[in-house]
CSV table of C-alpha atoms and ligand atoms in Angstrom, one decimal:
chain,number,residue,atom,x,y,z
A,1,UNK,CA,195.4,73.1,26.6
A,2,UNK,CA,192.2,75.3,27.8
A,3,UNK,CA,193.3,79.0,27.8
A,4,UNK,CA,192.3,80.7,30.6
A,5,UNK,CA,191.7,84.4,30.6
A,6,UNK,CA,194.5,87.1,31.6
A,7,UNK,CA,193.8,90.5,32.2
A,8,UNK,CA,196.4,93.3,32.8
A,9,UNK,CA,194.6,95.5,35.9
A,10,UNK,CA,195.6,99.5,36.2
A,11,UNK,CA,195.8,101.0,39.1
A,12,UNK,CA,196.4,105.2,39.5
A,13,UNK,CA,193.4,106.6,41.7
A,14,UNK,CA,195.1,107.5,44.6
A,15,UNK,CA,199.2,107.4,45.7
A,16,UNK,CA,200.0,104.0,44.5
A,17,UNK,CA,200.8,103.3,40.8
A,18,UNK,CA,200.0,99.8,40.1
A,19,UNK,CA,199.7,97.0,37.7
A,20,UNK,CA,199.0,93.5,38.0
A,21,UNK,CA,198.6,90.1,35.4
A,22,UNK,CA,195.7,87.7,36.6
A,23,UNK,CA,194.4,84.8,35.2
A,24,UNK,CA,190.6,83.4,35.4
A,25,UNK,CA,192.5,80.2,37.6
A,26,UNK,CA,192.7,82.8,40.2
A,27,UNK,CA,196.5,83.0,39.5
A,28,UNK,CA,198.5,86.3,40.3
A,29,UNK,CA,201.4,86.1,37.6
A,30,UNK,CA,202.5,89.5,39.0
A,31,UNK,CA,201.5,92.2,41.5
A,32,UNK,CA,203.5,95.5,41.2
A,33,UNK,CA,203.1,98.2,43.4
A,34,UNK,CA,204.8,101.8,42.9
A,35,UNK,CA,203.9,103.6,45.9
A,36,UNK,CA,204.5,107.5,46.8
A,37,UNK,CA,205.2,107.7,50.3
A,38,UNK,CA,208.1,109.7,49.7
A,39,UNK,CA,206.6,112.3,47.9
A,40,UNK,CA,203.6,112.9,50.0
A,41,UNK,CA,205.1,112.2,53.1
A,42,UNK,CA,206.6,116.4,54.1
A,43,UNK,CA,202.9,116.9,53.1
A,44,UNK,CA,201.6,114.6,55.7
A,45,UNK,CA,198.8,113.4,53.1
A,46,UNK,CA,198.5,113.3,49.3
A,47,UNK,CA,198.9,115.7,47.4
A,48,UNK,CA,196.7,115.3,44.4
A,49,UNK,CA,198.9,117.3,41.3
A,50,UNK,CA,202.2,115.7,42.4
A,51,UNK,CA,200.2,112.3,42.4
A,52,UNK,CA,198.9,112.5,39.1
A,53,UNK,CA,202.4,113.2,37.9
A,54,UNK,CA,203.7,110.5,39.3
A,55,UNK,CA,201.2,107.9,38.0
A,56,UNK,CA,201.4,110.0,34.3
A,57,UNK,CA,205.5,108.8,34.5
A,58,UNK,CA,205.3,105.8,35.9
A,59,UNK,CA,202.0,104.0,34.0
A,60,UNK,CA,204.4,102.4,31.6
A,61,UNK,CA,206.8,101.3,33.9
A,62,UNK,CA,205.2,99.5,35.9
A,63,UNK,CA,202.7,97.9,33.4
A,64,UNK,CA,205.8,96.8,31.6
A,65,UNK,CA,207.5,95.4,35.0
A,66,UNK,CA,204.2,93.5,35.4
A,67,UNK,CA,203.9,91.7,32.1
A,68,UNK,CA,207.8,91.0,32.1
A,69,UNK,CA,207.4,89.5,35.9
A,70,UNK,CA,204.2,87.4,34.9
A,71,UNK,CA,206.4,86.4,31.6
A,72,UNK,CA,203.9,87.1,29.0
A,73,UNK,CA,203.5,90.1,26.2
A,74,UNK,CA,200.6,92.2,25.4
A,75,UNK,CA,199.7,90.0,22.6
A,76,UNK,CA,198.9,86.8,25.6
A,77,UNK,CA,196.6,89.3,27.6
A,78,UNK,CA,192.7,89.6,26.6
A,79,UNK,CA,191.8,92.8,27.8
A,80,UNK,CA,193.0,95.7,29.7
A,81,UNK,CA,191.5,96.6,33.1
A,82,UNK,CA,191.8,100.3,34.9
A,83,UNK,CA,190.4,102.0,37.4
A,84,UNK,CA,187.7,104.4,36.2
A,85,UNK,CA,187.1,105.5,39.4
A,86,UNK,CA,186.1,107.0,42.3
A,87,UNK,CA,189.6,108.6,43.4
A,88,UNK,CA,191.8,111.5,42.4
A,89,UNK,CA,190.5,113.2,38.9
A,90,UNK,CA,193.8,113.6,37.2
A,91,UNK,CA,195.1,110.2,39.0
A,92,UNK,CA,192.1,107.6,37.5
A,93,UNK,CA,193.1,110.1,34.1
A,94,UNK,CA,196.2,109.1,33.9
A,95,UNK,CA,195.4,105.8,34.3
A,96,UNK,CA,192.1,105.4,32.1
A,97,UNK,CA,193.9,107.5,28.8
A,98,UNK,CA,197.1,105.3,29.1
A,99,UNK,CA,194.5,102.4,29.5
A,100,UNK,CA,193.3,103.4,26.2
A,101,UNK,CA,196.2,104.0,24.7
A,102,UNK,CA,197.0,100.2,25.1
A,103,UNK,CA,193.8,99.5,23.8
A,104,UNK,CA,194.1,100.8,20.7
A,105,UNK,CA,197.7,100.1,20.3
A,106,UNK,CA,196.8,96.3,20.6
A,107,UNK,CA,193.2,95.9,19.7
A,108,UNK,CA,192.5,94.3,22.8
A,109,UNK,CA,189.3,95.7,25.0
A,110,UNK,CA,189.6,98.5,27.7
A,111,UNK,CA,187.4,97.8,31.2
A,112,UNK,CA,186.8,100.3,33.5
A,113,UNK,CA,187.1,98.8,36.9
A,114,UNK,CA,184.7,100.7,40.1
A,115,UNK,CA,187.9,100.9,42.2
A,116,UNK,CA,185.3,100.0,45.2
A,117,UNK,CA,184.7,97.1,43.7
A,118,UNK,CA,187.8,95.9,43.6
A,119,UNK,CA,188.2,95.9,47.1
A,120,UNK,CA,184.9,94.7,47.8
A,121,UNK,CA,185.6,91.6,45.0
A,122,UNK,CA,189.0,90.7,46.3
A,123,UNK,CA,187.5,87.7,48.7
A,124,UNK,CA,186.9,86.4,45.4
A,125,UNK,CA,190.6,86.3,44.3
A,126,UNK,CA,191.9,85.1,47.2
A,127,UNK,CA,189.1,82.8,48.8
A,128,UNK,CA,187.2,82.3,46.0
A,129,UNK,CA,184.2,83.3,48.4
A,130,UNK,CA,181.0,82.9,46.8
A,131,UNK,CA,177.9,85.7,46.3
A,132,UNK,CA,176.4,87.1,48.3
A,133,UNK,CA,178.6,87.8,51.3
A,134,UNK,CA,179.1,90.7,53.7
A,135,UNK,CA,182.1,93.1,53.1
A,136,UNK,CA,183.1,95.8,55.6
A,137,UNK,CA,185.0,97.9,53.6
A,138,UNK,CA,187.4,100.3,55.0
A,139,UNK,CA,190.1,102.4,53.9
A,140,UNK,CA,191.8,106.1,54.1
A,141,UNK,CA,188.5,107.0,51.8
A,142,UNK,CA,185.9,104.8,53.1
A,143,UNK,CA,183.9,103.0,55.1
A,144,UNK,CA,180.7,100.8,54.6
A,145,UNK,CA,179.3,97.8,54.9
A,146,UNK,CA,178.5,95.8,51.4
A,147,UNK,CA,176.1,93.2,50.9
A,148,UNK,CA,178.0,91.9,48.0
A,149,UNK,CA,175.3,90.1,45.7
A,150,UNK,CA,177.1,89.8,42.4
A,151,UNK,CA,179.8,91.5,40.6
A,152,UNK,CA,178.2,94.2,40.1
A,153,UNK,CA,175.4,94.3,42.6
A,154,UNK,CA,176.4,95.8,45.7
A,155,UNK,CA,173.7,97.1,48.9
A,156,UNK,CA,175.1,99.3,51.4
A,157,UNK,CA,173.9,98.3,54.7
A,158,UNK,CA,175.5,101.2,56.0
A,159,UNK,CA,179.2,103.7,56.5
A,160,UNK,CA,180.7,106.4,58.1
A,161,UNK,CA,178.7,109.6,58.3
A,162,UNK,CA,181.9,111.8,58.0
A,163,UNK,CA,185.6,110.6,58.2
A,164,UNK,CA,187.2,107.1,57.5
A,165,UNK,CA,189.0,105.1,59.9
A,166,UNK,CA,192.2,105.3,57.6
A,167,UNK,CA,191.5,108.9,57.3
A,168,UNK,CA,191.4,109.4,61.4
A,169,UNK,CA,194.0,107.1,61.8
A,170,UNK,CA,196.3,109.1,59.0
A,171,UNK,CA,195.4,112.7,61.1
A,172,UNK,CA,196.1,111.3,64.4
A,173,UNK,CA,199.7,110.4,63.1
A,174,UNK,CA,200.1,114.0,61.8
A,175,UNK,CA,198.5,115.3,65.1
A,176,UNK,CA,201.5,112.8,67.5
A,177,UNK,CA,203.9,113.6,65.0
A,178,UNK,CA,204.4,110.6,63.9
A,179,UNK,CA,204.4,110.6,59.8
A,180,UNK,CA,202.7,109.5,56.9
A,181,UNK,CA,201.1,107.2,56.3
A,182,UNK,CA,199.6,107.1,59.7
A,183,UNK,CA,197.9,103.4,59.8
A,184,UNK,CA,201.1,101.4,59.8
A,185,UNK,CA,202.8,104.0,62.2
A,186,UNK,CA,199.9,104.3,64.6
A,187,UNK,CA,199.6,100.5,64.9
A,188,UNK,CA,203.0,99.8,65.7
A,189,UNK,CA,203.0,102.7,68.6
A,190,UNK,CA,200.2,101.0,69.9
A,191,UNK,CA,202.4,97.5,70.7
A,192,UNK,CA,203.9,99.6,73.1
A,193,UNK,CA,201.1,101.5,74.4
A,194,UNK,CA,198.0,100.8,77.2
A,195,UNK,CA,194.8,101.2,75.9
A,196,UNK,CA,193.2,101.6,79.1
A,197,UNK,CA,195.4,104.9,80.1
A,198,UNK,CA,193.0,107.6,77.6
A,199,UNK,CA,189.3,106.7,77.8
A,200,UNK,CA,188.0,107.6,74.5
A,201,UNK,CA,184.3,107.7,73.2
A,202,UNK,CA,182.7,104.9,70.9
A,203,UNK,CA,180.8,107.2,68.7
A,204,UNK,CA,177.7,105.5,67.3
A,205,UNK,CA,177.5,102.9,69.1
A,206,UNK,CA,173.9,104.1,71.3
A,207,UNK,CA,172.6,104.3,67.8
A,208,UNK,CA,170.6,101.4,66.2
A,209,UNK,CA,171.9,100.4,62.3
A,210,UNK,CA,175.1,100.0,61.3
A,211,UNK,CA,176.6,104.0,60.4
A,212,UNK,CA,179.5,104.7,62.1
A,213,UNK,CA,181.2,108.2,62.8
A,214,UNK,CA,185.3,108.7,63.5
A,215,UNK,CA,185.6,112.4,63.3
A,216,UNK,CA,184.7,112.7,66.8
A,217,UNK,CA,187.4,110.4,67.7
A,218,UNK,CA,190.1,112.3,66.3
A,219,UNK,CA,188.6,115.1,68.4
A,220,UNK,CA,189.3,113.7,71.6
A,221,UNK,CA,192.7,112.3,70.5
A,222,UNK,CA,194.1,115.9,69.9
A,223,UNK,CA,192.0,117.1,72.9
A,224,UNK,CA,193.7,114.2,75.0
A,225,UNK,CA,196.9,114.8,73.3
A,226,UNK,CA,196.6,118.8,74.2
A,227,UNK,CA,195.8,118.2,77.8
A,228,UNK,CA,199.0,115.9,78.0
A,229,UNK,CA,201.3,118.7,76.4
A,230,UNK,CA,199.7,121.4,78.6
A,231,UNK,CA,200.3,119.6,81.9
A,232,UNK,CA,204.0,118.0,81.1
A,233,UNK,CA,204.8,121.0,78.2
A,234,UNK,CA,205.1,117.9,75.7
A,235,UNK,CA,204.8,114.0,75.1
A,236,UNK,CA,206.9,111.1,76.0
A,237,UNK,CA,207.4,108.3,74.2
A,238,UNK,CA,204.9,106.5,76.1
A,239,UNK,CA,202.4,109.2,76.1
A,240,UNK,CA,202.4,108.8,72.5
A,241,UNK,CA,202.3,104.8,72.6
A,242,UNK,CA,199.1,104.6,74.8
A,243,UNK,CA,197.4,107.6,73.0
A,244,UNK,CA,198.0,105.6,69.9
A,245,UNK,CA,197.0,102.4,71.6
A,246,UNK,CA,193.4,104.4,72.9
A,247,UNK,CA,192.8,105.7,70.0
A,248,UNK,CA,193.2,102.2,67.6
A,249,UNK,CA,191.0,100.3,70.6
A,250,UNK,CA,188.0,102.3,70.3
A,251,UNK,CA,188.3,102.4,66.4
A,252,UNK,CA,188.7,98.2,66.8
A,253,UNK,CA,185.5,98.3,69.3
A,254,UNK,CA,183.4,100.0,66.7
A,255,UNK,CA,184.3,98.5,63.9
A,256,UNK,CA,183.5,95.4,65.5
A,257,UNK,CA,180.6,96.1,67.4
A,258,UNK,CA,179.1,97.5,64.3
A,259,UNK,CA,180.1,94.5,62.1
A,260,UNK,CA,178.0,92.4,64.8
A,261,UNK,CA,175.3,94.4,63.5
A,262,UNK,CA,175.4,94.2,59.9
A,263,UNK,CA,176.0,90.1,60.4
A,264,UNK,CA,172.7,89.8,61.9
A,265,UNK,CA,171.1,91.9,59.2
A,266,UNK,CA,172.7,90.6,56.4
A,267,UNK,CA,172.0,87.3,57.9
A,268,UNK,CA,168.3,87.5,58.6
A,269,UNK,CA,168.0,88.8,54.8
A,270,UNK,CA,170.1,86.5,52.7
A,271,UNK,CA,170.9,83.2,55.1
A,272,UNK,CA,174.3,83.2,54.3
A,273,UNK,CA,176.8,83.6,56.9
A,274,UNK,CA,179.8,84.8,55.1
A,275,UNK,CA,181.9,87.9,56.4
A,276,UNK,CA,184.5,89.4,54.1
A,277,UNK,CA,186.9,92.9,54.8
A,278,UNK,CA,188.7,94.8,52.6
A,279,UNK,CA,190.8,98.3,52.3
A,280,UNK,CA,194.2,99.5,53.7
A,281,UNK,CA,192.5,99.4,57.2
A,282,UNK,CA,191.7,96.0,57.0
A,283,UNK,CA,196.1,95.4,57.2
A,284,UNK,CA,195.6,96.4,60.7
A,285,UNK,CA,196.5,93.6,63.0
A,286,UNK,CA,194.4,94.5,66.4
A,287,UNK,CA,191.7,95.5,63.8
A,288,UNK,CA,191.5,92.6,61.9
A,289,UNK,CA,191.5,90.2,65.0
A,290,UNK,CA,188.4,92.0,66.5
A,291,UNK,CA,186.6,91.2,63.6
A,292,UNK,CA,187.5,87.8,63.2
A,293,UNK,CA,186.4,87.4,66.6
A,294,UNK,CA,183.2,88.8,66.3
A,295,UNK,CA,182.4,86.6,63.0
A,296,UNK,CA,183.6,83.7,65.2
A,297,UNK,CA,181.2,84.7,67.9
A,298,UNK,CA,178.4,85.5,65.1
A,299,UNK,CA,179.2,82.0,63.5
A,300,UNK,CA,180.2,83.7,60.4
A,301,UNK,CA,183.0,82.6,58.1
A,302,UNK,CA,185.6,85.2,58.0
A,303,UNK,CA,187.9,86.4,55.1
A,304,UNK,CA,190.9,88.6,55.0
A,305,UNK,CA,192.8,89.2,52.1
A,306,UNK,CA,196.5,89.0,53.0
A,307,UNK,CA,198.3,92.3,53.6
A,308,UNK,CA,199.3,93.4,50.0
A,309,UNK,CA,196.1,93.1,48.7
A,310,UNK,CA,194.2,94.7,51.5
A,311,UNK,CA,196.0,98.3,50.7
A,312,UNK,CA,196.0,99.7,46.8
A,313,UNK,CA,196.7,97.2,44.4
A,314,UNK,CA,195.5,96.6,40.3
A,315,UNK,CA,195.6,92.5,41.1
A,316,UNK,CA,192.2,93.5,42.2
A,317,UNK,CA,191.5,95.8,39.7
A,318,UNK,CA,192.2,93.2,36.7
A,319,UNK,CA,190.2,90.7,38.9
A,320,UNK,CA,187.0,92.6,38.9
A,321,UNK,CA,187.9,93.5,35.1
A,322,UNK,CA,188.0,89.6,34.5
A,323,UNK,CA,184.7,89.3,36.5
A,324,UNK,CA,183.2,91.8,33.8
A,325,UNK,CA,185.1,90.1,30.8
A,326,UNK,CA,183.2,86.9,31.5
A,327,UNK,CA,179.8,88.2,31.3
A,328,UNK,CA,181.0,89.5,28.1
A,329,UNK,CA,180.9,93.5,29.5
A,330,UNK,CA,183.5,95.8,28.1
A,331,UNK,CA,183.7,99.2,27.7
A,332,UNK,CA,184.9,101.4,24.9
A,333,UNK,CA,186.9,104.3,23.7
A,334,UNK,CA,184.7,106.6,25.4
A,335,UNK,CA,185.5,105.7,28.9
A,336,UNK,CA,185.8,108.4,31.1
A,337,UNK,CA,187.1,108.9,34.6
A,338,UNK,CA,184.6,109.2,37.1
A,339,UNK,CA,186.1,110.8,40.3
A,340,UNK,CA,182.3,109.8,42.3
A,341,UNK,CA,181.2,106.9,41.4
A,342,UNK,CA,179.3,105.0,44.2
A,343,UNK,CA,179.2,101.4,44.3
A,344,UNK,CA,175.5,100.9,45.5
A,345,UNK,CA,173.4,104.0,43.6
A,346,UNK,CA,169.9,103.2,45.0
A,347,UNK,CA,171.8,104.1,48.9
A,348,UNK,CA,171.0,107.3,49.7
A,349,UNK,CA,174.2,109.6,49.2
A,350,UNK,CA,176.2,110.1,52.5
A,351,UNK,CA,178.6,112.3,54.0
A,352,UNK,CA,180.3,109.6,54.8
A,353,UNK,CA,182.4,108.1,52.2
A,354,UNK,CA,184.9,109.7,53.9
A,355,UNK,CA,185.4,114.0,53.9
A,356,UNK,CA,187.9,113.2,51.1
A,357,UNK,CA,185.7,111.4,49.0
A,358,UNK,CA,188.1,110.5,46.4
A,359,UNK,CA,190.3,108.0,48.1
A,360,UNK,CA,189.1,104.4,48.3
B,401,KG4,O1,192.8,101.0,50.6
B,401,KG4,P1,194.0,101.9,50.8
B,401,KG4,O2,195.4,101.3,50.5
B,401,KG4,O3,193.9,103.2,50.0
B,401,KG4,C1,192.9,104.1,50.0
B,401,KG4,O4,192.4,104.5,51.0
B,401,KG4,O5,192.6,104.4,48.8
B,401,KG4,O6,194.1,102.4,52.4
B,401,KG4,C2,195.0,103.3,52.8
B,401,KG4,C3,194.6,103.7,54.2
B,401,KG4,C4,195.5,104.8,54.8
B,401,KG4,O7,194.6,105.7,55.4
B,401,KG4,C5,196.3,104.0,55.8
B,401,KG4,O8,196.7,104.9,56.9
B,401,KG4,C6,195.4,102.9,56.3
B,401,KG4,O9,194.7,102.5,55.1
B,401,KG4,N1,196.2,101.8,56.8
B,401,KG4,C7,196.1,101.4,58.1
B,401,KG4,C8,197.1,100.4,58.2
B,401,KG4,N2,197.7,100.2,57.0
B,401,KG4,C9,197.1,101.1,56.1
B,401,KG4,N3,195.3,101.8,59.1
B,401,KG4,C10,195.5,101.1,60.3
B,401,KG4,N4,196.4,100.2,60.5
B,401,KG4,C11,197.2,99.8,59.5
B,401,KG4,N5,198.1,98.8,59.7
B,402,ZN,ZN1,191.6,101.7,48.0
């Protein structure tokens, strides 16, 4: 029988702790995710020294959960995969020296993985989309649009000038009280809530291209949010619901209208009509429907990864490793983290891969 390539994927550059065993057939033997919400959460955001703790203690644990879940041993797995980066310093450390460490404890070759890339790659693992396609790519960290041309060729068409959606939507939880992480929360306020009620701007949108902007938003949700408190000396529970549901409509109508954008660029310079999103934001249900919609409407083929890979994961991580294991690119004991490392380095830098910067 042919063997197929397996790759063990690291994942430490932000809250999650994560490993992951998948195979060149596209197979996920295992997908495990050791998330932090309950240490960041009184802190209503990460915090970067208690994070890189975390992923220092758990590294082992979870790699070792992984290979015993995808029922193979080191010896079965032909190279290691870990995020080098961008994200939290001591986080992608932890992750790239225990990466090594495994390395030279089995012989096998190290990969450091663009953590962007990932994301942006993870079509691949899941729809086996082909190159070049459009990625929006959108998280707590970041927000662009990709013209994904091969593994390791990526153009940015265009991003967020200062915050990223997850980012906004992760303040306006802490601004309504709601908790961390704010995404899920926010969403699920917003079942209850009318969008119509708080009339919020769409920031961008007058201007030509596809950049984006969402600090402004969060403005005029704590503005909105202030006015409410001053006049009724607090929020109800359906104050909160239609702020939310304001607030996640505009975020929706740019994202979308802005994706209609970089379709019809993307599409007048490659002819391909092929539309993929990734990052945590991409889970988002009202989100995710918009833009669906407008690939519909643009004629586009639209991809979504399913929920668990559109947030932190290292399935993706050992997927984009196994993309650079087959064109026979490795890396060696020198690896180092990189806590900036952009995905397309001819784009001019930005504000806008989010004020943090170091999530993705
Ligand atoms: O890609 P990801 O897991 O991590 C990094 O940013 O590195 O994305 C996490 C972000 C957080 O800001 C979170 O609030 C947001 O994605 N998020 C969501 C949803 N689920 C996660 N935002 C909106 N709606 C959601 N359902
Ligand atoms: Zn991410």
């Amino acid at each position: 029988m042919e063997q197929t390539i397996t790759i063990l994927g690291l994942e430490s550059s932000c809250d999650d702790t994560a490993a992951a065993v998948v195979r060149a057939d596209r197979s996920i033997l295992s997908n495990i995710v050791m998330g932090q919400n309950d240490l960041h959460a009184g802190f209503g955001g990460v915090v970067p020294e208690i994070a890189a703790r975390a992923h220092a203690e758990r590294l082992d644990i979870c790699a070792e959960a992984a290979l015993k879940k995808a029922g193979i041993t080191l010896a079965e797995i032909d190279a290691i995969a870990v995020t080098a980066g961008p994200g939290l310093i001591g986080g992608v450390m932890s992750g790239v020296m225990f990466a090594k460490g495994l390395a030279v404890g089995t012989g096998k070759p190290v990969i450091g993985v663009n953590h962007l890339a990932g994301h942006a790659l993870t079509p691949r693992l899941t729809d086996g989309l082909a190159f070049p396609y459009l990625m929006l790519l959108v998280s707590g960290g970041h927000c662009q649009f990709l013209a994904v041309e091969a593994a390791d060729k990526f153009h940015r068409l265009g991003g967020t000038i200062d915050d990223a959606p997850g980012e906004a939507f992760d303040k306006t939880a802490r601004i309504l009280g709601l908790g961390y992480p704010g995404g899920p929360l926010v969403e699920s306020e917003a079942k209850k809530g009318d969008p119509a009620r708080f009339k919020f701007p769409r920031p961008l949108l007058d201007r030509a291209g596809c950049d984006m902007s969402f600090s402004g938003l969060k403005t005029a949700l704590r503005r909105a949010s202030e006015a409410v408190v001053a006049e009724k000396s607090g929020l109800t529970k359906q104050d909160r619901a239609d702020l939310c549901a304001g607030f996640q409509a505009a975020v929706s109508d740019v994202l979308a209208e802005k994706s209609r954008r970089a379709m019809a660029e993307f599409a007048a310079r490659f002819d391909v009509t092929s539309f993929a999103v990734a990052g945590g934001v991409a889970a988002n249900k009202t989100i995710g429907a918009a833009l669906r919609q407008a690939a519909q409407a643009a004629g586009f083929r639209f991809s979504a990864p399913p929920l668990k890979l559109c947030t932190d994961n290292a399935a993706m991580i050992a997927w984009a490793g196994l993309e650079r294991f087959q064109a026979g690119d490795f890396d060696d004991l020198t690896l180092a983290a990189r806590p900036r490392w952009p995905l397309d380095s001819n784009a001019k830098p930005m504000l806008g891969s989010g004020k943090k910067g170091a999530k993705a």
